PDB file of C-alpha atoms in Angstrom:
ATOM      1  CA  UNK B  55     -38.791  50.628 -36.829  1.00  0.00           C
ATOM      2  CA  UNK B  56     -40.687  47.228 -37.079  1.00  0.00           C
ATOM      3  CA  UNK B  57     -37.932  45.211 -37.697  1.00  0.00           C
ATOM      4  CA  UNK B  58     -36.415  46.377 -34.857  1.00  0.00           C
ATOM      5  CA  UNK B  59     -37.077  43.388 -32.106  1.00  0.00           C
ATOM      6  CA  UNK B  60     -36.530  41.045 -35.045  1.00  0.00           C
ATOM      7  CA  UNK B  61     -33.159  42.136 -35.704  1.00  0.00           C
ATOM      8  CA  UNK B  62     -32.109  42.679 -32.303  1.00  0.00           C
ATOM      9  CA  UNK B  63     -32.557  38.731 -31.928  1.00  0.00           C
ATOM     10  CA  UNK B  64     -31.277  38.077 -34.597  1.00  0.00           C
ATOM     11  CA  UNK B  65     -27.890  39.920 -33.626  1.00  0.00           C
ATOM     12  CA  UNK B  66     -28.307  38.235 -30.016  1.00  0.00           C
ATOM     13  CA  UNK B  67     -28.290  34.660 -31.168  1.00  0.00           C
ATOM     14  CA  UNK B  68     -25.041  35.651 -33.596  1.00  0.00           C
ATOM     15  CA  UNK B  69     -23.053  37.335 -30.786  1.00  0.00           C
ATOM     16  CA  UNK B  70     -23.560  34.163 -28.666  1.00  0.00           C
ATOM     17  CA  UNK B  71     -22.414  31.275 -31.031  1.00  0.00           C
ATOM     18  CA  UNK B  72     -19.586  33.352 -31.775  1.00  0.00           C
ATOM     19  CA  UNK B  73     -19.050  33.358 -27.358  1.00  0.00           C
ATOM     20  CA  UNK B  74     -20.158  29.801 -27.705  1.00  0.00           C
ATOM     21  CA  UNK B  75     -17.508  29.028 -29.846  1.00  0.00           C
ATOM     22  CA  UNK B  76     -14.744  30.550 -27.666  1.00  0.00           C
ATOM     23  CA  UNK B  77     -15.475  27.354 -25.398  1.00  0.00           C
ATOM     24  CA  UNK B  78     -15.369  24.753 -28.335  1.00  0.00           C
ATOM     25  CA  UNK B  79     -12.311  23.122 -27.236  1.00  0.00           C
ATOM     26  CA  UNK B  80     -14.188  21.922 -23.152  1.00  0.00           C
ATOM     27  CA  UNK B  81     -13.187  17.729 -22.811  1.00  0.00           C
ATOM     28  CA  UNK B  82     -15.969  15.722 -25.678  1.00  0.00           C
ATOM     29  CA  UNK B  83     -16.851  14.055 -21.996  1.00  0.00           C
ATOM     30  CA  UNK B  84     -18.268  17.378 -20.220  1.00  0.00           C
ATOM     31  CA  UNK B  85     -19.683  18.626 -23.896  1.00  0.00           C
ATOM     32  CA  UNK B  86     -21.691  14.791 -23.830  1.00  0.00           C
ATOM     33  CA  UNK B  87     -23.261  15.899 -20.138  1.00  0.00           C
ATOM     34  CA  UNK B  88     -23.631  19.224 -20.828  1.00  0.00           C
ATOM     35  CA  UNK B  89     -25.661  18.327 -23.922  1.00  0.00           C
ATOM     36  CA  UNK B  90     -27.404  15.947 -22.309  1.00  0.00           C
ATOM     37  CA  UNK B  91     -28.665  18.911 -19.744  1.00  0.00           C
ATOM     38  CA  UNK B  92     -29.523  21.353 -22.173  1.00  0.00           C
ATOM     39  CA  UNK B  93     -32.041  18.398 -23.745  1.00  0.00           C
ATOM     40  CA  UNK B  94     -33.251  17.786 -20.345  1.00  0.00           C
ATOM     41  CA  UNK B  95     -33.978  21.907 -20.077  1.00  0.00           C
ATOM     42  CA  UNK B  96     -35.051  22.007 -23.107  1.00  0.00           C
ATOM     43  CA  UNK B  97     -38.177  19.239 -22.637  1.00  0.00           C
ATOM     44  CA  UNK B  98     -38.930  20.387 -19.244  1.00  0.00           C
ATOM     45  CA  UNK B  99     -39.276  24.004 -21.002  1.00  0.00           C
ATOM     46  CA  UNK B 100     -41.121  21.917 -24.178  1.00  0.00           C
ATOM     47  CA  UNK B 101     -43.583  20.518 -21.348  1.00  0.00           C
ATOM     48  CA  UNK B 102     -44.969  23.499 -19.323  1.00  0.00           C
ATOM     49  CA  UNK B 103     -45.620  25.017 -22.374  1.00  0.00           C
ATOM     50  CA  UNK B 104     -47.893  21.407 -23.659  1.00  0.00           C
ATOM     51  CA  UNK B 105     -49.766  22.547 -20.455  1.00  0.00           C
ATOM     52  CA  UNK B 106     -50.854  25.887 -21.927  1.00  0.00           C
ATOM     53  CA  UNK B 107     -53.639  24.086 -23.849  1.00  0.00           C
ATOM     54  CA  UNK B 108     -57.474  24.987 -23.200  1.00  0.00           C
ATOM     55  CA  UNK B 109     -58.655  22.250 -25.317  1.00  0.00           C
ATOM     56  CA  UNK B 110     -55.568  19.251 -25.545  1.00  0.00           C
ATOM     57  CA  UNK B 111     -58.030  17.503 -28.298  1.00  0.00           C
ATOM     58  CA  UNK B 112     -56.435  20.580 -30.701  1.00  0.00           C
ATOM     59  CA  UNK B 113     -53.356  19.898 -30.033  1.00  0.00           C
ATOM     60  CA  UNK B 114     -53.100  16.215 -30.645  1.00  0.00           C
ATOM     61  CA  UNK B 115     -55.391  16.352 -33.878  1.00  0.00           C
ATOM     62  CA  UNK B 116     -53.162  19.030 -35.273  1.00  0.00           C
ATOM     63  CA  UNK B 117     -50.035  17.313 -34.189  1.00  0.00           C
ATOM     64  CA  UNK B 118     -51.424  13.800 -36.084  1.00  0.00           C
ATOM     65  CA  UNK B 119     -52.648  15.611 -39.469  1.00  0.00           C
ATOM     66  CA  UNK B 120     -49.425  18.165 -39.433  1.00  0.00           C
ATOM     67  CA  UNK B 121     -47.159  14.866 -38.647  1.00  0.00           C
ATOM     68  CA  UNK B 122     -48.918  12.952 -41.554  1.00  0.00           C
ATOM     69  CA  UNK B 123     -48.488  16.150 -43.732  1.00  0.00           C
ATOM     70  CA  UNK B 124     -44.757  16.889 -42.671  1.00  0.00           C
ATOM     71  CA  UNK B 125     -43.772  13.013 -43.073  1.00  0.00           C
ATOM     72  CA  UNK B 126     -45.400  13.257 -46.650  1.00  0.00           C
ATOM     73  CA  UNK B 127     -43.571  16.186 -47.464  1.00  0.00           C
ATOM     74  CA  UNK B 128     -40.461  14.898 -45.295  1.00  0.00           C
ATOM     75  CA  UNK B 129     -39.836  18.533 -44.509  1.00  0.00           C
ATOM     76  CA  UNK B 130     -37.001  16.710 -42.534  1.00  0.00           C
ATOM     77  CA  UNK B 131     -35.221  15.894 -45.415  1.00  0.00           C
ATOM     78  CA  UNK B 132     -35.053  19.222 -46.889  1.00  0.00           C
ATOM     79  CA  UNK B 133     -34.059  21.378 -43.640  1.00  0.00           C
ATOM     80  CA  UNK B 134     -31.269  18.922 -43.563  1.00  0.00           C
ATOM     81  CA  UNK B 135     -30.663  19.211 -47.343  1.00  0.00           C
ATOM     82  CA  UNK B 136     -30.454  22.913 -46.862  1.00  0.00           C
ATOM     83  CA  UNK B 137     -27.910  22.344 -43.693  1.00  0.00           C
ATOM     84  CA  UNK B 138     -26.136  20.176 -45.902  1.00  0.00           C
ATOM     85  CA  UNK B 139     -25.417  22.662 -48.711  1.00  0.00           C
ATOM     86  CA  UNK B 140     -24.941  25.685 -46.443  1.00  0.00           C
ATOM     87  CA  UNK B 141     -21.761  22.848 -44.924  1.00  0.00           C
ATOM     88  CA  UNK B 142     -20.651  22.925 -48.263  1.00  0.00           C
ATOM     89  CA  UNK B 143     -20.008  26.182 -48.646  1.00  0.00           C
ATOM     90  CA  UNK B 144     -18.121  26.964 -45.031  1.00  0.00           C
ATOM     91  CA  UNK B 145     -16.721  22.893 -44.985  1.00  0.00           C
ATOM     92  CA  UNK B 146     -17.456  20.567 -41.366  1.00  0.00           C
ATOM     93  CA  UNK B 147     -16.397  22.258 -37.892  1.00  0.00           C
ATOM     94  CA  UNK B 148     -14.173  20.318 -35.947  1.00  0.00           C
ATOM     95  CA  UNK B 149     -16.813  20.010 -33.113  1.00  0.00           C
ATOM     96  CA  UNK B 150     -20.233  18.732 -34.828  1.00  0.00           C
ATOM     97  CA  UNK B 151     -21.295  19.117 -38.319  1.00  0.00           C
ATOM     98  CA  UNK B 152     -23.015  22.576 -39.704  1.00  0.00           C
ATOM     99  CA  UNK B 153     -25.847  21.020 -40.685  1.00  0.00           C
ATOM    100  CA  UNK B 154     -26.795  20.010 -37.365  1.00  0.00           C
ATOM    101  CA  UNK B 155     -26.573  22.843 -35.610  1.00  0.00           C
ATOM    102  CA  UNK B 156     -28.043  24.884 -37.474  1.00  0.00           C
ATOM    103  CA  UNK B 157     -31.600  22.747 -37.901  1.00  0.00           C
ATOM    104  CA  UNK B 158     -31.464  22.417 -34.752  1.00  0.00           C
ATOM    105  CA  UNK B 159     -31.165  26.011 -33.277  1.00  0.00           C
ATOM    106  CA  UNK B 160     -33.326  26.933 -35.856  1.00  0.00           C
ATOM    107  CA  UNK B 161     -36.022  24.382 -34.638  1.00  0.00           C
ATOM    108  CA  UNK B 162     -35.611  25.691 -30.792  1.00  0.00           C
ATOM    109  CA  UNK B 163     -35.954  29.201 -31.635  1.00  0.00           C
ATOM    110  CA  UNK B 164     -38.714  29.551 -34.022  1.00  0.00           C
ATOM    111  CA  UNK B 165     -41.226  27.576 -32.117  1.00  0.00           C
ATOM    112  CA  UNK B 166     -42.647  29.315 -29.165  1.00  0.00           C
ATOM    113  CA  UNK B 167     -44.825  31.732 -28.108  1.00  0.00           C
ATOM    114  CA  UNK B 168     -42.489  34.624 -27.864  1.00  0.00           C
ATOM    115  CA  UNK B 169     -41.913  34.493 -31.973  1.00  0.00           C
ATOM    116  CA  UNK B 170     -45.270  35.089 -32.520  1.00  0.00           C
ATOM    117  CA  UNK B 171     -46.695  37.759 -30.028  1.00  0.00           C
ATOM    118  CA  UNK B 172     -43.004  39.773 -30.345  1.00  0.00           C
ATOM    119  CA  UNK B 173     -43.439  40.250 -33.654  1.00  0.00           C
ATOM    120  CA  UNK B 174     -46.897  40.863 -33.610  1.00  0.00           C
ATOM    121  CA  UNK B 175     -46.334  43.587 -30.872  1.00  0.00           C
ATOM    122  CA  UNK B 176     -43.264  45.139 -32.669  1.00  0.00           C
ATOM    123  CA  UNK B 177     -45.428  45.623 -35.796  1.00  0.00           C
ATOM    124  CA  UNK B 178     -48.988  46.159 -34.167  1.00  0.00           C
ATOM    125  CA  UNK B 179     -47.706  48.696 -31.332  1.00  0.00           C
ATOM    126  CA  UNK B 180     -43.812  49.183 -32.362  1.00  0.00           C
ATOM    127  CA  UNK B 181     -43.307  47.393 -28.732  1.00  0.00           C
ATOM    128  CA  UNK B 182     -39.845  45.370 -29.109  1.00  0.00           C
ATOM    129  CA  UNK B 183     -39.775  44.265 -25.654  1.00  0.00           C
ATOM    130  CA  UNK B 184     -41.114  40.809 -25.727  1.00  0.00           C
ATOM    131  CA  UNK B 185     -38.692  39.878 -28.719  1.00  0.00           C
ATOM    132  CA  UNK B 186     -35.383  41.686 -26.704  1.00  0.00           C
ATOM    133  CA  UNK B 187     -36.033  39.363 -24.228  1.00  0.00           C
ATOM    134  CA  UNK B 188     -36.394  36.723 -26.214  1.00  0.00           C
ATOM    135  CA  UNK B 189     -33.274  37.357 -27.778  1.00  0.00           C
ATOM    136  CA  UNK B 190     -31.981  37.650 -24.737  1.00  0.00           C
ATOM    137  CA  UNK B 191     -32.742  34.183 -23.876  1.00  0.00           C
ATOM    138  CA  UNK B 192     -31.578  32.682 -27.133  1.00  0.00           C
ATOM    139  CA  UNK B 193     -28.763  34.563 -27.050  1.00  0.00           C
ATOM    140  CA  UNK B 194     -27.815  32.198 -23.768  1.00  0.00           C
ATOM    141  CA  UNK B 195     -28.679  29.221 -25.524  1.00  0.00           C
ATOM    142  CA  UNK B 196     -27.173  30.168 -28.401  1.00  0.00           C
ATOM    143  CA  UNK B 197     -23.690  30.090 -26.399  1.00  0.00           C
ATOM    144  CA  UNK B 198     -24.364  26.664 -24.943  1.00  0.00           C
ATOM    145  CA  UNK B 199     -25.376  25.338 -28.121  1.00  0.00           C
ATOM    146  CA  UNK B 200     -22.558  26.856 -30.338  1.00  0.00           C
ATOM    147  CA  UNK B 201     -19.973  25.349 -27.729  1.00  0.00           C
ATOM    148  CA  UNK B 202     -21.119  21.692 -28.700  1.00  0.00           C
ATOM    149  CA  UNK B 203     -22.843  21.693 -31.904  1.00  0.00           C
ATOM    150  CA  UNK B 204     -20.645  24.123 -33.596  1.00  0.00           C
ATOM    151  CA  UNK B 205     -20.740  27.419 -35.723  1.00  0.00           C
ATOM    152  CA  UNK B 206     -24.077  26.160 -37.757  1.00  0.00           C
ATOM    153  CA  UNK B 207     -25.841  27.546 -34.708  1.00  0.00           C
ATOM    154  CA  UNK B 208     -24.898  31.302 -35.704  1.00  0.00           C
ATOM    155  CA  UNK B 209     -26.885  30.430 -38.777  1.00  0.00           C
ATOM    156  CA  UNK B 210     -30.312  30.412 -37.652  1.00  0.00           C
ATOM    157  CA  UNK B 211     -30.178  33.895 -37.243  1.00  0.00           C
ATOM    158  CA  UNK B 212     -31.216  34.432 -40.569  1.00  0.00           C
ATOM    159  CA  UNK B 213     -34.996  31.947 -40.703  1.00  0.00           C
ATOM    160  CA  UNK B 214     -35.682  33.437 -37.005  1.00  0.00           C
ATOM    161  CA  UNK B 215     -35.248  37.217 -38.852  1.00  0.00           C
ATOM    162  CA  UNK B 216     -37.365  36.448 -41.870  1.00  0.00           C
ATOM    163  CA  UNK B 217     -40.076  34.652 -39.415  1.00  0.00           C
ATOM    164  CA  UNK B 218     -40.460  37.177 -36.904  1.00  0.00           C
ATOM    165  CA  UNK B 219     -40.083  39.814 -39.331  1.00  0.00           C
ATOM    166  CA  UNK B 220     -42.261  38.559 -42.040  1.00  0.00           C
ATOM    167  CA  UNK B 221     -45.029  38.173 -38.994  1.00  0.00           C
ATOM    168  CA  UNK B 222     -44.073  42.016 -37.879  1.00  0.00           C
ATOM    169  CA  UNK B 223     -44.626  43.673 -41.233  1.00  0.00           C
ATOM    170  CA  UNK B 224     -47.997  41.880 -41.728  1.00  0.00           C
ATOM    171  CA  UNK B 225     -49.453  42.562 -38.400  1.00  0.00           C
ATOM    172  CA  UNK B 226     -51.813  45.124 -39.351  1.00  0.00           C
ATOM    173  CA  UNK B 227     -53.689  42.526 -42.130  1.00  0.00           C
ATOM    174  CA  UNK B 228     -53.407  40.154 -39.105  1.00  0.00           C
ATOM    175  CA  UNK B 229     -54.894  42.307 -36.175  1.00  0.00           C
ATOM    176  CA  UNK B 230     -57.386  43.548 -39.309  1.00  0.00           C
ATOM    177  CA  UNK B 231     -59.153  40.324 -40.459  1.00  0.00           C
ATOM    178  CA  UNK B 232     -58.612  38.070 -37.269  1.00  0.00           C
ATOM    179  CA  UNK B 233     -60.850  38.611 -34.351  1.00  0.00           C
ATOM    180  CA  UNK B 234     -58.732  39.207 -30.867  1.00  0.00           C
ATOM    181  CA  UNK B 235     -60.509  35.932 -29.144  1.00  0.00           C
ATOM    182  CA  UNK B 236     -59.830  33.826 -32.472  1.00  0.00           C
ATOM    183  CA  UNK B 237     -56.454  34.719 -32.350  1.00  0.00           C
ATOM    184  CA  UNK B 238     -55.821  34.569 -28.300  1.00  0.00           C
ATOM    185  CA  UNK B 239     -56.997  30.894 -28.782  1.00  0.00           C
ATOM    186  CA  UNK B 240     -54.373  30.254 -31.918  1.00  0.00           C
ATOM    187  CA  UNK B 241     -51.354  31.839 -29.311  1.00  0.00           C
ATOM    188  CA  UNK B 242     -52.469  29.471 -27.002  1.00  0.00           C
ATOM    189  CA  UNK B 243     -53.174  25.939 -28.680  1.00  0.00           C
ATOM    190  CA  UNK B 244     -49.773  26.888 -31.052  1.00  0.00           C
ATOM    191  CA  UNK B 245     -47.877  27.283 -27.895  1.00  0.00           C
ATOM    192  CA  UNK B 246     -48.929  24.143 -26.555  1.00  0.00           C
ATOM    193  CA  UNK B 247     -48.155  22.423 -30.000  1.00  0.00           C
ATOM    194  CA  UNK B 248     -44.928  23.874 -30.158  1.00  0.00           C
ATOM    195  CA  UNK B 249     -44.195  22.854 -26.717  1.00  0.00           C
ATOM    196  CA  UNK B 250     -44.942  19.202 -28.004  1.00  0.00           C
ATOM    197  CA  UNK B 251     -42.426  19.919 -30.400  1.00  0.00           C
ATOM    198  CA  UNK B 252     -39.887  21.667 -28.136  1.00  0.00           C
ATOM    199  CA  UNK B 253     -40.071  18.435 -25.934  1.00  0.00           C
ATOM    200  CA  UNK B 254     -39.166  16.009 -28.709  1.00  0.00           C
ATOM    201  CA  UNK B 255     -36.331  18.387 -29.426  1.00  0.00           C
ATOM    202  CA  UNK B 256     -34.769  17.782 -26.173  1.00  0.00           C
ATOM    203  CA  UNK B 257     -35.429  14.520 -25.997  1.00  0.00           C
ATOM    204  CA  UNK B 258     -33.278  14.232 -29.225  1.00  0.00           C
ATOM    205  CA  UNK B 259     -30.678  16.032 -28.141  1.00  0.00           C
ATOM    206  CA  UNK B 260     -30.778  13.687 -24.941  1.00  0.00           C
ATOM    207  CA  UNK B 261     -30.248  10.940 -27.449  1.00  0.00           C
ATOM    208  CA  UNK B 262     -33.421   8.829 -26.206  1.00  0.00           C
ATOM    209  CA  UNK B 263     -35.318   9.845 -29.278  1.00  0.00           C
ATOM    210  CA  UNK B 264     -34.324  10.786 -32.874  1.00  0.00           C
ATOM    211  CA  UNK B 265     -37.925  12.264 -33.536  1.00  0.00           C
ATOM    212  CA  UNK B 266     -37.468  13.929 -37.040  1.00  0.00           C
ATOM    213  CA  UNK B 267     -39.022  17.293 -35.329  1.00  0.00           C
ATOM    214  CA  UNK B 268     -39.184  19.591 -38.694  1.00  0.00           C
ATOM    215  CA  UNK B 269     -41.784  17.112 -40.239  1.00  0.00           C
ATOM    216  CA  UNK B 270     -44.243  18.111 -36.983  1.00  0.00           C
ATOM    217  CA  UNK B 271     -44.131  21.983 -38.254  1.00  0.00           C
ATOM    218  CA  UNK B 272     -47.419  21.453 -40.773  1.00  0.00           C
ATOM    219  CA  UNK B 273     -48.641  21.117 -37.103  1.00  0.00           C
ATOM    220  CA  UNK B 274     -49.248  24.769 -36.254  1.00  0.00           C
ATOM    221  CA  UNK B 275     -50.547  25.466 -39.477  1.00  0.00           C
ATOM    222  CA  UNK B 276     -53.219  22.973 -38.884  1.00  0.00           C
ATOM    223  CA  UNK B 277     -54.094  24.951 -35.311  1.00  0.00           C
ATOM    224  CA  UNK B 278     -54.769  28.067 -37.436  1.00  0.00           C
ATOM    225  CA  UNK B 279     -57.052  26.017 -39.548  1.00  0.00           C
ATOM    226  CA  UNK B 280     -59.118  24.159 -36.806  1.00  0.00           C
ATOM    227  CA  UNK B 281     -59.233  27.600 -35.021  1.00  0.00           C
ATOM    228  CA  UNK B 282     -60.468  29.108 -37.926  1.00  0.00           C
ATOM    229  CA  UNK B 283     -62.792  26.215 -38.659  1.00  0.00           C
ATOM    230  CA  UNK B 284     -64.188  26.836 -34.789  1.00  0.00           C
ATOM    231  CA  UNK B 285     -65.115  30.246 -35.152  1.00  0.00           C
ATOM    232  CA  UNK B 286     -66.459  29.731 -38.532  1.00  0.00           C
ATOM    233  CA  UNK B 287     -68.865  27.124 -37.020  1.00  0.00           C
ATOM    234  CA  UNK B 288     -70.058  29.438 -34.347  1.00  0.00           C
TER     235      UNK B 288
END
């Protein structure tokens, strides 16, 4: 089953906002520092992934023109927008809006590595492992998350289904039309740009920055196009 992996994530990062929310009611004063370490994790973890990068000149010309596109588009405002009116429906938590916890899980687990070549190797070779343990993983952070930013965390289950899956089921055009070193080189310069990305997350949730992170996602689009554009040249 290709969806397989996919949903097994998906299911992960459920099971542990609902465990996160079992410790919703810790003192505001530990949820503050324990917040503040998860951003700390979360940009040391948003780091050695920036230090993936072959060629850094990728990364920070894709992170300018997908910035300039994203701010254009103010992708910001509409992942909020769509927090917003999923709030509306299920009304504010007592411990941090919806809104925000669910952009903001959403945000930590799509970008990465692991998204990309789990789903490619659950469609590709049925292989579910990588995305199991990467549900795995965000099934942890989903607890800590759901504990301080609320129930909107259980939410991003469903974009990190439809991503992963959506890559799973067209694998085989993928693998078909994209030569193996062109697309070893995309793996690597997109984790490095999400890492970028992953480190202005934490550094939000730190509260030193308030980086409007969804308007940098145009970003790894534009490392598929200069990687293209590379290949093409040669």
């Amino acid at each position: 089953m290709i969806l397989l992996g996919s949903l097994i994530n998906a299911a992960l990062i459920i099971a542990g906002a609902f465990i996160g929310r079992l410790f919703r009611n810790i003192p505001d004063k530990m949820k503050e520092t324990v917040m503040s370490i998860i951003g700390l994790a979360v940009a040391v973890l948003g780091i050695s992934m920036g230090f993936e990068s072959g060629n850094f000149i990728i990364v920070i010309v894709s992170l300018v023109v997908g910035t300039m596109i994203g701010e254009w588009l103010d992708l910001d405002k509409w992942f909020n927008r769509l927090g917003k009116w999923v709030e509306s429906l299920f009304g504010k938590n007592s411990s941090g809006s919806i809104a925000e916890g669910f952009v903001t899980a959403t945000l930590i687990f799509v970008i990465g590595s692991m998204a990309i070549l789990g789903a490619l190797d659950s469609g590709l070779r049925n292989d579910h492992n990588i995305l199991i343990t990467k549900g795995i993983i965000d099934g942890f952070t989903s607890i800590i998350l759901a504990s301080t930013l609320g129930i909107g965390v259980l939410l991003s289950a469903i974009p990190v289904f439809i991503y992963q899956g959506l890559i799973a089921i067209c694998s085989g055009a993928i693998s078909k039309y994209i030569p193996q070193e062109a697309l070893d080189l995309f793996i690597q310069e997109m984790t490095a740009t999400g890492g970028i990305m992953i480190l202005a997350i934490g550094l939000n949730i730190t509260g030193l920055t308030k980086i409007r992170v969804a308007n940098l996602l145009p970003s790894i689009l534009c490392v598929a196009i200069i990687v293209a554009i590379m290949f093409i040249v040669q």
